[in-house]
Short mmCIF file of C-alpha atoms and ligand atoms in Angstrom, two decimals:
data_model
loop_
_atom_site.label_atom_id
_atom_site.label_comp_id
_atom_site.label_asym_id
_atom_site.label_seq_id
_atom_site.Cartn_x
_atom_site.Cartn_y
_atom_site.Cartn_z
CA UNK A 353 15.62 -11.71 -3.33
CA UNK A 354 11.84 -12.71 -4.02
CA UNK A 355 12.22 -15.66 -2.05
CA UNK A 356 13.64 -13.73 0.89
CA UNK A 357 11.58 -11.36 1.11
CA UNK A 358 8.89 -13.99 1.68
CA UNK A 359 10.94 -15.86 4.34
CA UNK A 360 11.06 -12.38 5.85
CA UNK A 361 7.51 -11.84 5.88
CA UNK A 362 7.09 -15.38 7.17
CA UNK A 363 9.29 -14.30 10.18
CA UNK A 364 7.90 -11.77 11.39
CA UNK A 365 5.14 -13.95 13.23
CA UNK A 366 6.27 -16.04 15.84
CA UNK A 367 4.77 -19.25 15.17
CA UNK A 368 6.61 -19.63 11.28
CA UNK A 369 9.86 -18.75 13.70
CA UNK A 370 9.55 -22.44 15.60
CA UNK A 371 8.93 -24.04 11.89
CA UNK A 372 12.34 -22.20 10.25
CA UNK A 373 14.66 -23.02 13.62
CA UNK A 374 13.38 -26.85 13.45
CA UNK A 375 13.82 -27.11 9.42
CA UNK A 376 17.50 -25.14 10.05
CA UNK A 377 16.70 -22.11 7.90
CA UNK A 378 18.99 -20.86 10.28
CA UNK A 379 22.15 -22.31 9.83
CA UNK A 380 21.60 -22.90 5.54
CA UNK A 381 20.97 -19.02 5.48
CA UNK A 382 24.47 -18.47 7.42
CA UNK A 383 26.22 -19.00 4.45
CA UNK A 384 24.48 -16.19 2.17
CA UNK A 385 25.53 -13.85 4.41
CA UNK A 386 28.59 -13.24 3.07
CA UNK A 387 26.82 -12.34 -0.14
CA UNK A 388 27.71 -9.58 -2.17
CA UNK A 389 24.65 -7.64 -2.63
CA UNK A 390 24.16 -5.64 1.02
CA UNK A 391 20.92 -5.00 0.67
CA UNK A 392 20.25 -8.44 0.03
CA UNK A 393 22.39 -9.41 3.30
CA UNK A 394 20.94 -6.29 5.38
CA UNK A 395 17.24 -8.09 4.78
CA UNK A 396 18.47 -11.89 5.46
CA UNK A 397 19.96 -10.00 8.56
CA UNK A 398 16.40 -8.86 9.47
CA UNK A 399 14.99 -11.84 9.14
CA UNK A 400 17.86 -14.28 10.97
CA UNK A 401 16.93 -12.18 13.88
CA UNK A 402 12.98 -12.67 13.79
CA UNK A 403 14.41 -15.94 13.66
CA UNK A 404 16.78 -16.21 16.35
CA UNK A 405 14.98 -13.57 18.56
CA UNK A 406 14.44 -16.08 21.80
CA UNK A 407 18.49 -16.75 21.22
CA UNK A 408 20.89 -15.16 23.99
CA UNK A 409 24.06 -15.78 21.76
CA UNK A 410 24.55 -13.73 18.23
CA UNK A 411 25.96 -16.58 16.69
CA UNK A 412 28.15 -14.58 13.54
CA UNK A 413 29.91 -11.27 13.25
CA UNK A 414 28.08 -9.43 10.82
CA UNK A 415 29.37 -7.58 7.82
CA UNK A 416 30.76 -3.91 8.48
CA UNK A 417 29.00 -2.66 5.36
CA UNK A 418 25.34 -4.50 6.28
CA UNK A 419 25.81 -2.56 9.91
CA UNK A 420 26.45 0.61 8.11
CA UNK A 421 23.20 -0.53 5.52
CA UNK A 422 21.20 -1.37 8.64
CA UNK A 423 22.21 2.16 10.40
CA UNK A 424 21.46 4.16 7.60
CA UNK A 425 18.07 2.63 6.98
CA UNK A 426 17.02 3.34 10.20
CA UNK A 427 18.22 6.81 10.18
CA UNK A 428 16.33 7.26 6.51
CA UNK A 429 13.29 5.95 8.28
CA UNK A 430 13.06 8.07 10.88
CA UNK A 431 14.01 10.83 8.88
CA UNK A 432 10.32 9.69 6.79
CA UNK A 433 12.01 7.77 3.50
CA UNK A 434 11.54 4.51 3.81
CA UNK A 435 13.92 2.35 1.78
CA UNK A 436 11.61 -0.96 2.59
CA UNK A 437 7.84 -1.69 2.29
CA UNK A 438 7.27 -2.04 6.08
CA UNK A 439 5.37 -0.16 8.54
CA UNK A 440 7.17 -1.86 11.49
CA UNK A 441 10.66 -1.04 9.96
CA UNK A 442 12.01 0.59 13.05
CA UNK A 443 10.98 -1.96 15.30
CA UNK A 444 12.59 -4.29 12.93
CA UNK A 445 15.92 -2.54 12.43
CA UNK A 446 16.47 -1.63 16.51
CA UNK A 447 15.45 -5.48 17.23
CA UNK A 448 18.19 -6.24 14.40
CA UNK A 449 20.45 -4.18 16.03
CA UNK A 450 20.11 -5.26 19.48
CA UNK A 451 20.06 -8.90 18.38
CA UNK A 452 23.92 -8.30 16.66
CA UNK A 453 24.92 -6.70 19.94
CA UNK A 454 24.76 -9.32 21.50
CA UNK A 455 28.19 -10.10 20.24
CA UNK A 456 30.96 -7.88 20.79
CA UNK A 457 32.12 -7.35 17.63
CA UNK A 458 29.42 -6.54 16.19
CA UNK A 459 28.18 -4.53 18.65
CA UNK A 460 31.63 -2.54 18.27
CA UNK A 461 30.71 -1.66 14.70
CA UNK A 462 27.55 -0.15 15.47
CA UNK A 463 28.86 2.11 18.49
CA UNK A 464 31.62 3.24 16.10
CA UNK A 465 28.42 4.52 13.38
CA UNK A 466 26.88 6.40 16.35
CA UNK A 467 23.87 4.59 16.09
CA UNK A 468 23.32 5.39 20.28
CA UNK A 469 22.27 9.11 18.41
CA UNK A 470 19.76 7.17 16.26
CA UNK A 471 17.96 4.72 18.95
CA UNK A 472 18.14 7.67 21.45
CA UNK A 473 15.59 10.20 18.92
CA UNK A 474 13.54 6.80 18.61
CA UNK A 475 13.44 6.49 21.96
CA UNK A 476 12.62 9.90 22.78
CA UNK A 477 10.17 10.36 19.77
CA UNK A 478 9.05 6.92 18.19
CA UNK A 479 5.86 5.36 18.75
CA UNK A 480 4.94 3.43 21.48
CA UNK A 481 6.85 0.03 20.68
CA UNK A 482 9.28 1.36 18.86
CA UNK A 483 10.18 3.38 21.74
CA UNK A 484 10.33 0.25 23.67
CA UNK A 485 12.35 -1.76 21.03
CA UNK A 486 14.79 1.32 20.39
CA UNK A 487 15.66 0.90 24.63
CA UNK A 488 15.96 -2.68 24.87
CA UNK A 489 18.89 -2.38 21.38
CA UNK A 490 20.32 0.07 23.65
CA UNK A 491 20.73 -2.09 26.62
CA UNK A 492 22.21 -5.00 24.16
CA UNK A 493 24.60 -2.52 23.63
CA UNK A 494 25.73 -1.62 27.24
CA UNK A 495 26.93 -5.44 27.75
CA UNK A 496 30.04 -4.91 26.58
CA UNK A 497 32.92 -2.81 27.20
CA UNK A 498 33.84 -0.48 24.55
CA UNK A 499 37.22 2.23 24.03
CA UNK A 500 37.21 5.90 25.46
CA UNK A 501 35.63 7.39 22.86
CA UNK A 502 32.93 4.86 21.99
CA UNK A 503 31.86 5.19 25.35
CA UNK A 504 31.18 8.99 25.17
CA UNK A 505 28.12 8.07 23.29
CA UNK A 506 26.12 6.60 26.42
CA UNK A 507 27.31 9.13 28.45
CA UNK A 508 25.90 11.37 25.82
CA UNK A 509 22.58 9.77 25.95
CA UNK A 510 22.41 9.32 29.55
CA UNK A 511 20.88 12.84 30.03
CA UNK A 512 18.38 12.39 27.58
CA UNK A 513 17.33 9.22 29.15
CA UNK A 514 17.25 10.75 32.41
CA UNK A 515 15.15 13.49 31.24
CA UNK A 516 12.36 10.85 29.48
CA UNK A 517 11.99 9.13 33.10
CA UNK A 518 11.37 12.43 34.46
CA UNK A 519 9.52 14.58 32.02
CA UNK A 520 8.29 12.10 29.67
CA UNK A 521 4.31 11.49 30.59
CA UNK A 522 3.78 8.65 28.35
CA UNK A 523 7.06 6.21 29.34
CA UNK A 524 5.38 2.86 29.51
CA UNK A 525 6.79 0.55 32.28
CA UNK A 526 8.03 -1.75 30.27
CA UNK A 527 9.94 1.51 28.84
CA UNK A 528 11.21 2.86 31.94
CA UNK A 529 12.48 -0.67 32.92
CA UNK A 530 14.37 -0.76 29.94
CA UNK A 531 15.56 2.59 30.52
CA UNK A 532 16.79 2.55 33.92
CA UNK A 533 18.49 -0.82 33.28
CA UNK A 534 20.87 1.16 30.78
CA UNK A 535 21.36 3.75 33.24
CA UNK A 536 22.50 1.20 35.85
CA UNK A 537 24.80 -0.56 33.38
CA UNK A 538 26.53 3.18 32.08
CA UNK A 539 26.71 3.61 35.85
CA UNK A 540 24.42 6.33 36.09
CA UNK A 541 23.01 5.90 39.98
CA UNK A 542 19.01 6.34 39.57
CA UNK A 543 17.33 6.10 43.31
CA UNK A 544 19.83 2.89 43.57
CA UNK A 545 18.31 3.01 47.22
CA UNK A 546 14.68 1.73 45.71
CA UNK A 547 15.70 -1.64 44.97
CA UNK A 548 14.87 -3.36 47.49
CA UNK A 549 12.01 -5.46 48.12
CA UNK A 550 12.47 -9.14 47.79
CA UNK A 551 10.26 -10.74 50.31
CA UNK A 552 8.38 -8.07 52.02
CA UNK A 553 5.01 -6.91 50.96
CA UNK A 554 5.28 -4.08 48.69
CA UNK A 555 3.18 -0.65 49.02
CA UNK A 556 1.55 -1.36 45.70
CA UNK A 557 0.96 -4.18 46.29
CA UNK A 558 -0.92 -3.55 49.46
CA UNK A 559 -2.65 -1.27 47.98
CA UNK A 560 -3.81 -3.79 44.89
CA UNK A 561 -4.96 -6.46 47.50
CA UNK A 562 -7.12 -3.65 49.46
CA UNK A 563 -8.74 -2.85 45.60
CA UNK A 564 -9.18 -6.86 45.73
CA UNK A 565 -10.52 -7.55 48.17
CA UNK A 566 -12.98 -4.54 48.33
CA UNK A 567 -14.09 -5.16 44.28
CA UNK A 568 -13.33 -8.44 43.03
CA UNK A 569 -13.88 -10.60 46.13
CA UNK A 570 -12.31 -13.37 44.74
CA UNK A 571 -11.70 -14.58 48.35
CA UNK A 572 -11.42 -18.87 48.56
CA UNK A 573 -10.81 -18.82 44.80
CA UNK A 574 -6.88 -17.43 45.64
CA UNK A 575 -4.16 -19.27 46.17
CA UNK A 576 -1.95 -16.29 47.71
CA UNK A 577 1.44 -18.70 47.67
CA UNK A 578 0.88 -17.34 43.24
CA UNK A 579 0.75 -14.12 44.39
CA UNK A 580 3.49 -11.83 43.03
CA UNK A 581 3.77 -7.98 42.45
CA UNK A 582 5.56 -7.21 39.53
CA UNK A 583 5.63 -3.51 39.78
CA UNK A 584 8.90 -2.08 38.36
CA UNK A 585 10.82 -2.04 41.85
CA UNK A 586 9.32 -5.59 42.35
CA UNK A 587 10.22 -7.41 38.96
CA UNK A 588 13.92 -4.97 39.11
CA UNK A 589 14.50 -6.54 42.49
CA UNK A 590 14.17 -10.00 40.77
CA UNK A 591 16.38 -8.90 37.41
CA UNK A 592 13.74 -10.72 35.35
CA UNK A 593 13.07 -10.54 31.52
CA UNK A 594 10.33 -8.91 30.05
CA UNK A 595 9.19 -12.04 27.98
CA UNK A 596 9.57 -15.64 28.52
CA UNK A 597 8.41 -19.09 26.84
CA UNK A 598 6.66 -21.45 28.88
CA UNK A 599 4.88 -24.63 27.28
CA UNK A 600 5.67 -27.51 25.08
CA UNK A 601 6.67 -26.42 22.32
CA UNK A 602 7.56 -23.46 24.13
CA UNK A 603 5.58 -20.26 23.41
CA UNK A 604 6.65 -16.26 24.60
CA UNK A 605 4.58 -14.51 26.58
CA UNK A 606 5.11 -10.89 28.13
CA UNK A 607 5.94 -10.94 31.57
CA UNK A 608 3.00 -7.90 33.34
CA UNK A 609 5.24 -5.54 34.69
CA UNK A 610 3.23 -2.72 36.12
CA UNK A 611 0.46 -5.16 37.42
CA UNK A 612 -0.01 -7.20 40.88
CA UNK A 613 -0.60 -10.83 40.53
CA UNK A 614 -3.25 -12.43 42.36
CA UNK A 615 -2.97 -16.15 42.07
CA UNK A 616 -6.20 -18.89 42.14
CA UNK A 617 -7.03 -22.18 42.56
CA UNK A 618 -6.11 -24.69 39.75
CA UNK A 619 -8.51 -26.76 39.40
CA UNK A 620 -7.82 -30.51 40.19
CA UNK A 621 -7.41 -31.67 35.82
CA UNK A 622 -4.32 -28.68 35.34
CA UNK A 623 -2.18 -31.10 37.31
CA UNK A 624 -3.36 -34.21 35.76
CA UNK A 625 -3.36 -32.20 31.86
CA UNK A 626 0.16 -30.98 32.90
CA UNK A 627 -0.99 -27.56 32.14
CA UNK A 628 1.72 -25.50 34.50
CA UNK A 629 4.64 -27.54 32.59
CA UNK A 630 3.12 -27.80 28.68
CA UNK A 631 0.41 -25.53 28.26
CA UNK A 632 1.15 -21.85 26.94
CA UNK A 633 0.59 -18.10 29.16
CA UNK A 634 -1.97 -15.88 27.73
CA UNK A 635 -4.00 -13.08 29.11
CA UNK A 636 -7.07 -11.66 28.62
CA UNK A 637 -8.43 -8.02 29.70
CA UNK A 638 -12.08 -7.53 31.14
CA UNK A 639 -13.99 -5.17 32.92
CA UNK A 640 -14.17 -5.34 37.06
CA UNK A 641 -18.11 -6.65 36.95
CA UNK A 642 -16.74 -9.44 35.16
CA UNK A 643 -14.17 -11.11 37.69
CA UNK A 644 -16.26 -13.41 39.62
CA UNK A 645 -18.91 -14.55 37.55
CA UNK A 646 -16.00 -15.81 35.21
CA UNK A 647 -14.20 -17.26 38.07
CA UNK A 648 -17.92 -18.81 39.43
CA UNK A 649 -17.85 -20.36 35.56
CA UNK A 650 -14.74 -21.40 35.63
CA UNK A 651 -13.97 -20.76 31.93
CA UNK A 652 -13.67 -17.34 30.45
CA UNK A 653 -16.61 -16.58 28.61
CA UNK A 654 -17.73 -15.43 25.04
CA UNK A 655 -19.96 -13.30 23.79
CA UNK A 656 -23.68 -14.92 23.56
CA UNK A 657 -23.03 -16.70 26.95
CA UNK A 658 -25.09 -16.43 29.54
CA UNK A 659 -23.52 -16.17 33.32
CA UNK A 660 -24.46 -18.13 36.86
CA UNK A 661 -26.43 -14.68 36.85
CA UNK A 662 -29.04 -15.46 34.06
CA UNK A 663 -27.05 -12.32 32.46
CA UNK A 664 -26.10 -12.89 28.29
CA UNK A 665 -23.09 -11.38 27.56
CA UNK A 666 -23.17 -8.88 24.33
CA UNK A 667 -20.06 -7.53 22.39
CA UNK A 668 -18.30 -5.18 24.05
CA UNK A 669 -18.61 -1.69 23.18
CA UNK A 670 -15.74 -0.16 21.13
CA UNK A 671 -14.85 -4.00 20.28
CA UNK A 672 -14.63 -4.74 16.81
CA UNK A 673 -15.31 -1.54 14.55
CA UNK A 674 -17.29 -2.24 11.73
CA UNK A 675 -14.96 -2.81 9.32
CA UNK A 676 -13.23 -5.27 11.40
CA UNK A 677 -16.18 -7.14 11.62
CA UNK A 678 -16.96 -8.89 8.67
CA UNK A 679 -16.20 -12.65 8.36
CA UNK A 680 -15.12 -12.75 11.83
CA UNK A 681 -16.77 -15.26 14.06
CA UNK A 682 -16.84 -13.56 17.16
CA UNK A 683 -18.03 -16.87 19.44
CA UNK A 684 -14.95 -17.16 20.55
CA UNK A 685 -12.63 -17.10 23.47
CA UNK A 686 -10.23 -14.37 22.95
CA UNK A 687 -6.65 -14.47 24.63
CA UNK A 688 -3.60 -12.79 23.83
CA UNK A 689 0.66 -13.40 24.77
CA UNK A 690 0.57 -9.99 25.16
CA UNK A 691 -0.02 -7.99 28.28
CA UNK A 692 -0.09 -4.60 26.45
CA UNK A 693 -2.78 -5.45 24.40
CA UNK A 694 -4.44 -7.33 27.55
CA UNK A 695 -4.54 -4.17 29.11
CA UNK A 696 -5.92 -2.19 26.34
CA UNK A 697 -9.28 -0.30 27.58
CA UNK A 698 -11.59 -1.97 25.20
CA UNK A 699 -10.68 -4.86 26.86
CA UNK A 700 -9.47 -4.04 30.40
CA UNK A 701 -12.14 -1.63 30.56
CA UNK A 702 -10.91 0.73 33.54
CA UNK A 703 -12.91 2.05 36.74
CA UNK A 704 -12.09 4.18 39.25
CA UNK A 705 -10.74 3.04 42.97
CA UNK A 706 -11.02 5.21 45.98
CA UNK A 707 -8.65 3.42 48.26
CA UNK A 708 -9.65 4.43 51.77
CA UNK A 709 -6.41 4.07 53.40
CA UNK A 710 -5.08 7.46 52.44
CA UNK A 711 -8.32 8.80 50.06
CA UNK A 712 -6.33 8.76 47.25
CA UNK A 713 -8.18 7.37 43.59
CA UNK A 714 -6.68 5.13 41.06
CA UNK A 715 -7.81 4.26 37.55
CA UNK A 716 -7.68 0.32 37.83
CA UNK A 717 -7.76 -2.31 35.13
CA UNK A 718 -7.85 -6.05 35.99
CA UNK A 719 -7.16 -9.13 33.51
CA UNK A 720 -6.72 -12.48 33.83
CA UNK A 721 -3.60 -14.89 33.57
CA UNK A 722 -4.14 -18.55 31.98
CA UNK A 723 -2.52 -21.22 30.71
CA UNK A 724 -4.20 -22.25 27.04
CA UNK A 725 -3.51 -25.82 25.68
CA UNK A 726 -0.93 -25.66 22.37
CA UNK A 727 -2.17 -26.53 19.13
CA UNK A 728 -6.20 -25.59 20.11
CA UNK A 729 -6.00 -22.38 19.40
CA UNK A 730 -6.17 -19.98 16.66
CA UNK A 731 -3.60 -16.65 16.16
CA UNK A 732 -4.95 -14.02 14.48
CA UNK A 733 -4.80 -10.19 14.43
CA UNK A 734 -5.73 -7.70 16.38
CA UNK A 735 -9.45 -6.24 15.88
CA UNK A 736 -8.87 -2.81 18.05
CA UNK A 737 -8.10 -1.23 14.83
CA UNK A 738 -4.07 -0.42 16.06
CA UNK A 739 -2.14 2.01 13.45
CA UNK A 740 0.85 1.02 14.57
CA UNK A 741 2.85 -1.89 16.31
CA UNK A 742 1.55 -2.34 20.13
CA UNK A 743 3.81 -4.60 21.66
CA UNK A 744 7.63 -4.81 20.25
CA UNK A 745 7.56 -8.57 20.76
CA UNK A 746 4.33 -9.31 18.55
CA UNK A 747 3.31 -8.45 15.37
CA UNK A 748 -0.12 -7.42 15.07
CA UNK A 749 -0.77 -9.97 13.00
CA UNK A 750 -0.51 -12.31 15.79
CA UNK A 751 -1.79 -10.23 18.57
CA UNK A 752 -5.11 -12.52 19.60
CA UNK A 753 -5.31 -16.11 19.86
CA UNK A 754 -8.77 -17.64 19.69
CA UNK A 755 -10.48 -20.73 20.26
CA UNK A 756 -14.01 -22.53 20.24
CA UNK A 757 -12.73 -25.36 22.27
CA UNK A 758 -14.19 -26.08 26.09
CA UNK A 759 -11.85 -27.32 28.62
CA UNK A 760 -8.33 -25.43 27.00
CA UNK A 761 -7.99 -22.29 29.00
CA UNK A 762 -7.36 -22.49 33.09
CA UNK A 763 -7.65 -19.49 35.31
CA UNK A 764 -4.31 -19.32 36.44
CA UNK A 765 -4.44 -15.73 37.74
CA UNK A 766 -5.86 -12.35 38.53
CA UNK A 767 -4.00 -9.35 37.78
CA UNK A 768 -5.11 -6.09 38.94
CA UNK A 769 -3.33 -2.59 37.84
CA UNK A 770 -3.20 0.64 39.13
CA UNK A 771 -2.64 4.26 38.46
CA UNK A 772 -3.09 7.37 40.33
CA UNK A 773 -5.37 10.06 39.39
CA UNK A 774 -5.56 11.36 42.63
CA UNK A 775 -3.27 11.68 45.33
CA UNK A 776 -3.97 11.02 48.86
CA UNK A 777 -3.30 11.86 52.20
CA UNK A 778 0.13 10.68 54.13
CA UNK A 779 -0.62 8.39 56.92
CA UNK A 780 0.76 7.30 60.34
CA UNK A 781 1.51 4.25 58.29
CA UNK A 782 3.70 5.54 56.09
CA UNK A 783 0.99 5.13 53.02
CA UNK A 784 0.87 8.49 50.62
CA UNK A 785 2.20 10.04 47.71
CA UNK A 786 5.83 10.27 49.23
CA UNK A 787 8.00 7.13 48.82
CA UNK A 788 8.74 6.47 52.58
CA UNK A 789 12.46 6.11 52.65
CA UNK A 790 13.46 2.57 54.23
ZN1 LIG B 1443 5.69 -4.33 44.03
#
C-alpha cells in the first residue's frame, strides 16, 4: 500500500506520467486490480488514470465494489470527511470516474450508483476545477447509451445544468463548454441555432482585432493566416478538445477557449529548430504595455531586463508573496501549459477597452502563445499562492515551467480576451449587446 501510495503521488504530475507509460507501470499494475483489498484497488484505480489520462480507450472493466468505493468517497468528500490525505480528492475521483466511463460497462455501474446526483452538487457547488472536472466525468458518461431508468438521471440533471448556464455568474468557459456539450448529447436543444461560424469572421472576434489594433499595434509582426478565435461558439463549431499534446515527446497544453488568437511571425530558426513539430505550447500572461516591446525583443523577458526602451523591468506587483519568495530565483522566464493560470490577473494584468464601434467597455487581458524547446525547462509550482486546484488538467505542483536558457521560447502568438463590463449601443451593423440572429 506504501508503495502505491507513492506511485500515486508520483502521478499526479504529468511529467512522472510519460516515465510510468514508457517503463509499463501500466500494464504490470493491471493485474493487482483484481486484488482483494478495495481500498487498495480504489487508489491503484486513481492512479492508472493519472496515468492513462491522455488515453481515449478505458482499457479494463473495473470492479463493481471499487465503483461503489470510488462513489462513496466522493460523496464522503463532499459531504467534508475525507477518507484520503488529498486536497485535490474530488478532482481526482470525478477524473477517475470519467476516465472508467469511457467504457461502457463501467460506465453502466456508475449510472446505476447515481453518481450523476454526486457530480451534479460538484458541479453546481465545487470549486473552480473541480467544477470543471465534475462536467467533463459527466460528459464521459453521456457516450453511451444506457436503459430507461438509468437515463432518468441526465434528464434529472439537465435542469440544473440549464439553470448554472443561466444563473450561475462564475461558469468558466471552459465550464460552460463542458456543460452545453452534455446538454447536446442528452438532447437538450440549447440555442442549437448559434453554432455556426466556421469560416466567417466572428463578432468577437472583430471586436478583439479592433482592441488590437488600437492597443497592441502589433501590425507587420502578425501573420493573420494563425489567426483563430476560439470563443465558445468558435472552438464548438470546430468540436475541439480542451487540451492537446503537441511536441516530441509530446506535452498537454490547454487549448484558450474564451480568447482570440492573433498569430506572428516565426522567426526564420523555428523552421530550421523544428519548433512547430517538436517543441512544446506554453503561455504566458502580461500586462497590455508589455506586448510590443517583448515582441521588438523577440524573447519574453525577465525580471532585471532592460527593454529596446532603456526601461528595467521589476517584479510584478502581487507576484510572489513573501513567503513564496524565499529560495526562488526569480531570473527566469516564466511559462505555463495552462491557459487558466496564464490568464490569472497577476499575470494577465487586465485594463479596460472602450471599443468605439458601439461604446461599449470590456475588461481585456492579453498573453502570449509559444512554443518552448523540451527538456530546457524547469516545472515547478505555482507562486500566486492558489488554495485550491486551478486548472483540472494540472496539478499545482506543475503549474509554471521556467527556464534561464536564451534562444528556447518563440513567440508563436498573441491572445487577447475580453469581457464586458459595459454594454453598448446597437448599431446599423448589427454590433451590440443582442446576438443578431443569422
Ligand atoms: Zn469566435
Amino acid at each position: 500500500m506504501e508503495i502505491l501510495r507513492i506511485m500515486y503521488h508520483c502521478s499526479t504530475l504529468t511529467n512522472n506520467r510519460r516515465i510510468f507509460r514508457k517503463n509499463i507501470a501500466f500494464e504490470s499494475s493491471m493485474s493487482l486490480l483484481e486484488s482483494g483489498d478495495i481500498e487498495f484497488s480504489s487508489l491503484l484505480t486513481i492512479t492508472m488514470t493519472n496515468i492513462a489520462q491522455t488515453e481515449t480507450q478505458c482499457p479494463f472493466t473495473c470492479r463493481q465494489q471499487v465503483i461503489s468505493h470510488l462513489h462513496d468517497v466522493l460523496k464522503k468528500s463532499i459531504k467534508g470527511t475525507k477518507l484520503y490525505d488529498s486536497d485535490t480528492l474530488n478532482i481526482e475521483v470525478t477524473k477517475t470516474l470519467g476516465f472508467l466511463a469511457l467504457k461502457k460497462e463501467n460506465a453502466t455501474t456508475i449510472m446505476e450508483k447515481g453518481s450523476v446526483q454526486l457530480l451534479l452538487s460538484l458541479i453546481k457547488r465545487g470549486e473552480l476545477a473541480e467544477r470543471d472536472s465534475a462536467a467533463f466525468a459527466l460528459l464521459q458518461l453521456t457516450r453511451h447509451d444506457y436503459e430507461d431508468h438509468q437515463e432518468s438521471h441526465f434528464l434529472a440533471a439537465q435542469k440544473s445544468l440549464v439553470k448554472v448556464l443561466k444563473k450561475d455568474e462564475k461558469v468558466s468557459a471552459t465550464l460552460r463548454h463542458t456543460i452545453e456539450q452534455v446538454l447536446r448529447k442528452t438532447e437538450y436543444n440549447v440555442n442549437s441555432n448559434d453554432v455556426s461560424a466556421g469560416e466567417k469572421i466572428c463578432e468577437y472576434q472583430s471586436r478583439c482585432t479592433r482592441f488590437m489594433e488600437e492597443n497592441l499595434k502589433i501590425g507587420v509582426l502578425r501573420k493573420s493566416d494563425y489567426d483563430l478565435c476560439y470563443c465558445l461558439t468558435c472552438h464548438k463549431s470546430r468540436s475541439d478538445d480542451l487540451y492537446y499534446e503537441r511536441g516530441d515527446p509530446p506535452e498537454r497544453y490547454g487549448i484558450p477557449v474564451g480568447w482570440c488568437r492573433f498569430g506572428l511571425q516565426l522567426p526564420m530558426r523555428a523552421e530550421y529548430l523544428n519548433a512547430p513539430d517538436e517543441w512544446h505550447r506554453a503561455y504566458h500572461g502580461t500586462r497590455e504595455d508589455s506586448v510590443l516591446p517583448i515582441l521588438k525583443t523577440g524573447d519574453l523577458l525577465q525580471p532585471g531586463d532592460v527593454t529596446p526602451t532603456g526601461d528595467q523591468l521589476g517584479e510584478r506587483p502581487g507576484h510572489l508573496e513573501e513567503d513564496n519568495q524565499i529560495g526562488l530565483d526569480t531570473k527566469q522566464v516564466f511559462v505555463t501549459p495552462s491557459v487558466k493560470y496564464a490568464a490569472r490577473e497577476e499575470y494577465a494584468s487586465p485594463s479596460k477597452f472602450h471599443d468605439k464601434e458601439d461604446a461599449s467597455v470590456h475588461k481585456a487581458q492579453v498573453a502570449f502563445q509559444v512554443y518552448i524547446q523540451p527538456d530546457t525547462y524547469e516545472r515547478g509550482p505555482e507562486t500566486v499562492g492558489l488554495k485550491t486546484q486551478l486548472d483540472p488538467e494540472f496539478n499545482n505542483q506543475e503549474l509554471e515551467w521556467s527556464t534561464k536558457r536564451r534562444g528556447v521560447i518563440l513567440l508563436a502568438g498573441v491572445l487577447v480576451k475580453l469581457e464586458l463590463l459595459k454594454k453598448g449601443k446597437a448599431n446599423k451593423k448589427g454590433f451590440g449587446p443582442k446576438k443578431s440572429k443569422s
